[in-house]
Amino acid sequence: MKLSEPQALNRIAGYCSRAERCEYDVRKKLVSWELSGEEIERIVKRLKQERFLDDSRFVKSFINDKLKFNKWGKTKIIFELRKRNIQESIYSPIFDEVSGDEFEKQLMHILSIKAKSVKGKNDYEKKTKLIRFALGRGFSMDLVIKCVDKLLGGDYEEYIT
């Protein structure tokens, strides 16, 4: 669908006002509206001037939402931010504000729920399934092993050799 520059600006401003957006998502949408590169640059510049578009604000919101609602780990969140071309200099300080306890608390919560439904022939198999589940959610291996050991007891290290 081909839009004129003023129409696109109005639509994209509404799009940005409904939820936090990153520059990558906005540019993708503008390209889909068949705007020229120059028009896209002018629109993005104007959105930034009028504070409709701010990547650091987007990152704060994104990290908070993915941690609290989706129960994602740091690795998965970083992967998704990199997919959106967000610079490490933007998201790194925001991750420093989030304490490691937040990630551990979320991981313990999802593991305790998942542990009720995981079936295994023995403890080793059950722990392995829980570890794979948590790694898929984007949590680090050391945090996962720590939480699985807390939850199910024992020491997973003895199985690794």
GROMACS .gro file of C-alpha atoms in nm:
model
  161
    1MET     CA    1   0.000   0.000   0.000
    2LYS     CA    2   0.147   0.331  -0.107
    3LEU     CA    3   0.108   0.620   0.135
    4SER     CA    4   0.209   0.983   0.107
    5GLU     CA    5   0.464   1.116   0.356
    6PRO     CA    6   0.211   1.312   0.572
    7GLN     CA    7  -0.026   1.011   0.584
    8ALA     CA    8   0.260   0.782   0.680
    9LEU     CA    9   0.378   1.023   0.950
   10ASN     CA   10   0.030   1.037   1.105
   11ARG     CA   11  -0.013   0.659   1.096
   12ILE     CA   12   0.331   0.581   1.230
   13ALA     CA   13   0.293   0.840   1.509
   14GLY     CA   14  -0.026   0.662   1.615
   15TYR     CA   15   0.154   0.328   1.593
   16CYS     CA   16   0.432   0.459   1.819
   17SER     CA   17   0.191   0.616   2.067
   18ARG     CA   18   0.007   0.288   2.131
   19ALA     CA   19   0.319   0.108   2.254
   20GLU     CA   20   0.696   0.156   2.276
   21ARG     CA   21   0.859   0.087   1.940
   22CYS     CA   22   1.218   0.064   1.827
   23GLU     CA   23   1.360   0.234   1.521
   24TYR     CA   24   1.402  -0.101   1.343
   25ASP     CA   25   1.031  -0.188   1.370
   26VAL     CA   26   0.927   0.160   1.256
   27ARG     CA   27   1.160   0.151   0.956
   28LYS     CA   28   1.031  -0.195   0.861
   29LYS     CA   29   0.673  -0.071   0.866
   30LEU     CA   30   0.760   0.241   0.665
   31VAL     CA   31   0.936   0.028   0.401
   32SER     CA   32   0.624  -0.191   0.376
   33TRP     CA   33   0.428   0.127   0.297
   34GLU     CA   34   0.656   0.178  -0.004
   35LEU     CA   35   0.812   0.507   0.107
   36SER     CA   36   1.144   0.624  -0.036
   37GLY     CA   37   1.463   0.621   0.172
   38GLU     CA   38   1.461   1.000   0.203
   39GLU     CA   39   1.101   1.005   0.325
   40ILE     CA   40   1.176   0.734   0.579
   41GLU     CA   41   1.476   0.929   0.710
   42ARG     CA   42   1.269   1.248   0.748
   43ILE     CA   43   0.987   1.064   0.928
   44VAL     CA   44   1.222   0.882   1.166
   45LYS     CA   45   1.405   1.208   1.244
   46ARG     CA   46   1.075   1.382   1.319
   47LEU     CA   47   0.953   1.094   1.539
   48LYS     CA   48   1.275   1.114   1.740
   49GLN     CA   49   1.248   1.493   1.775
   50GLU     CA   50   0.891   1.467   1.901
   51ARG     CA   51   0.989   1.177   2.132
   52PHE     CA   52   0.756   0.923   1.973
   53LEU     CA   53   1.061   0.708   1.910
   54ASP     CA   54   1.332   0.638   2.168
   55ASP     CA   55   1.533   0.314   2.161
   56SER     CA   56   1.646   0.336   2.524
   57ARG     CA   57   1.287   0.378   2.641
   58PHE     CA   58   1.189   0.084   2.420
   59VAL     CA   59   1.466  -0.132   2.568
   60LYS     CA   60   1.358  -0.059   2.927
   61SER     CA   61   1.002  -0.153   2.844
   62PHE     CA   62   1.104  -0.460   2.642
   63ILE     CA   63   1.331  -0.601   2.914
   64ASN     CA   64   1.070  -0.542   3.182
   65ASP     CA   65   0.790  -0.704   2.980
   66LYS     CA   66   0.989  -1.007   2.865
   67LEU     CA   67   1.124  -1.072   3.213
   68LYS     CA   68   0.796  -1.032   3.400
   69PHE     CA   69   0.535  -1.156   3.154
   70ASN     CA   70   0.717  -1.396   2.921
   71LYS     CA   71   0.958  -1.522   3.189
   72TRP     CA   72   1.257  -1.498   2.953
   73GLY     CA   73   1.619  -1.511   3.058
   74LYS     CA   74   1.889  -1.258   2.977
   75THR     CA   75   2.027  -1.455   2.681
   76LYS     CA   76   1.696  -1.471   2.498
   77ILE     CA   77   1.618  -1.105   2.566
   78ILE     CA   78   1.959  -0.999   2.431
   79PHE     CA   79   1.907  -1.215   2.123
   80GLU     CA   80   1.575  -1.046   2.049
   81LEU     CA   81   1.722  -0.699   2.104
   82ARG     CA   82   2.008  -0.777   1.865
   83LYS     CA   83   1.753  -0.894   1.607
   84ARG     CA   84   1.609  -0.543   1.624
   85ASN     CA   85   1.954  -0.385   1.572
   86ILE     CA   86   1.967  -0.239   1.923
   87GLN     CA   87   2.323  -0.145   2.022
   88GLU     CA   88   2.485  -0.310   2.324
   89SER     CA   89   2.566   0.036   2.459
   90ILE     CA   90   2.190   0.094   2.495
   91TYR     CA   91   2.081  -0.232   2.659
   92SER     CA   92   2.387  -0.311   2.871
   93PRO     CA   93   2.333  -0.033   3.132
   94ILE     CA   94   1.966  -0.124   3.158
   95PHE     CA   95   2.053  -0.487   3.233
   96ASP     CA   96   2.291  -0.363   3.503
   97GLU     CA   97   1.990  -0.201   3.676
   98VAL     CA   98   1.804  -0.535   3.679
   99SER     CA   99   1.937  -0.743   3.965
  100GLY     CA  100   2.040  -1.105   3.918
  101ASP     CA  101   1.787  -1.194   4.187
  102GLU     CA  102   1.505  -1.100   3.947
  103PHE     CA  103   1.622  -1.360   3.696
  104GLU     CA  104   1.672  -1.622   3.966
  105LYS     CA  105   1.327  -1.554   4.113
  106GLN     CA  106   1.160  -1.587   3.770
  107LEU     CA  107   1.356  -1.904   3.691
  108MET     CA  108   1.264  -2.067   4.023
  109HIS     CA  109   0.900  -1.981   3.958
  110ILE     CA  110   0.884  -2.134   3.609
  111LEU     CA  111   1.093  -2.438   3.711
  112SER     CA  112   0.868  -2.514   4.008
  113ILE     CA  113   0.565  -2.511   3.778
  114LYS     CA  114   0.738  -2.713   3.505
  115ALA     CA  115   0.875  -2.970   3.755
  116LYS     CA  116   0.519  -3.081   3.834
  117SER     CA  117   0.456  -3.186   3.473
  118VAL     CA  118   0.799  -3.323   3.378
  119LYS     CA  119   0.819  -3.699   3.373
  120GLY     CA  120   1.143  -3.896   3.373
  121LYS     CA  121   1.262  -4.249   3.442
  122ASN     CA  122   1.499  -4.117   3.707
  123ASP     CA  123   1.617  -3.795   3.868
  124TYR     CA  124   1.889  -3.747   3.609
  125GLU     CA  125   1.639  -3.751   3.321
  126LYS     CA  126   1.401  -3.516   3.503
  127LYS     CA  127   1.680  -3.270   3.581
  128THR     CA  128   1.803  -3.285   3.221
  129LYS     CA  129   1.457  -3.202   3.089
  130LEU     CA  130   1.424  -2.910   3.330
  131ILE     CA  131   1.767  -2.779   3.233
  132ARG     CA  132   1.684  -2.798   2.862
  133PHE     CA  133   1.355  -2.617   2.927
  134ALA     CA  134   1.526  -2.336   3.120
  135LEU     CA  135   1.804  -2.298   2.864
  136GLY     CA  136   1.538  -2.265   2.593
  137ARG     CA  137   1.391  -1.978   2.791
  138GLY     CA  138   1.726  -1.800   2.773
  139PHE     CA  139   1.871  -1.845   3.120
  140SER     CA  140   2.244  -1.904   3.172
  141MET     CA  141   2.370  -2.256   3.241
  142ASP     CA  142   2.519  -2.173   3.582
  143LEU     CA  143   2.196  -2.011   3.702
  144VAL     CA  144   1.990  -2.300   3.563
  145ILE     CA  145   2.197  -2.566   3.740
  146LYS     CA  146   2.189  -2.366   4.063
  147CYS     CA  147   1.809  -2.338   4.052
  148VAL     CA  148   1.746  -2.698   3.945
  149ASP     CA  149   1.967  -2.819   4.231
  150LYS     CA  150   1.777  -2.594   4.474
  151LEU     CA  151   1.445  -2.723   4.345
  152LEU     CA  152   1.516  -3.096   4.320
  153GLY     CA  153   1.807  -3.124   4.558
  154GLY     CA  154   2.130  -3.303   4.491
  155ASP     CA  155   2.423  -3.196   4.283
  156TYR     CA  156   2.390  -3.205   3.906
  157GLU     CA  157   2.769  -3.180   3.867
  158GLU     CA  158   2.806  -3.547   3.960
  159TYR     CA  159   2.626  -3.649   3.638
  160ILE     CA  160   2.836  -3.436   3.403
  161THR     CA  161   3.164  -3.633   3.425
   0.00000   0.00000   0.00000
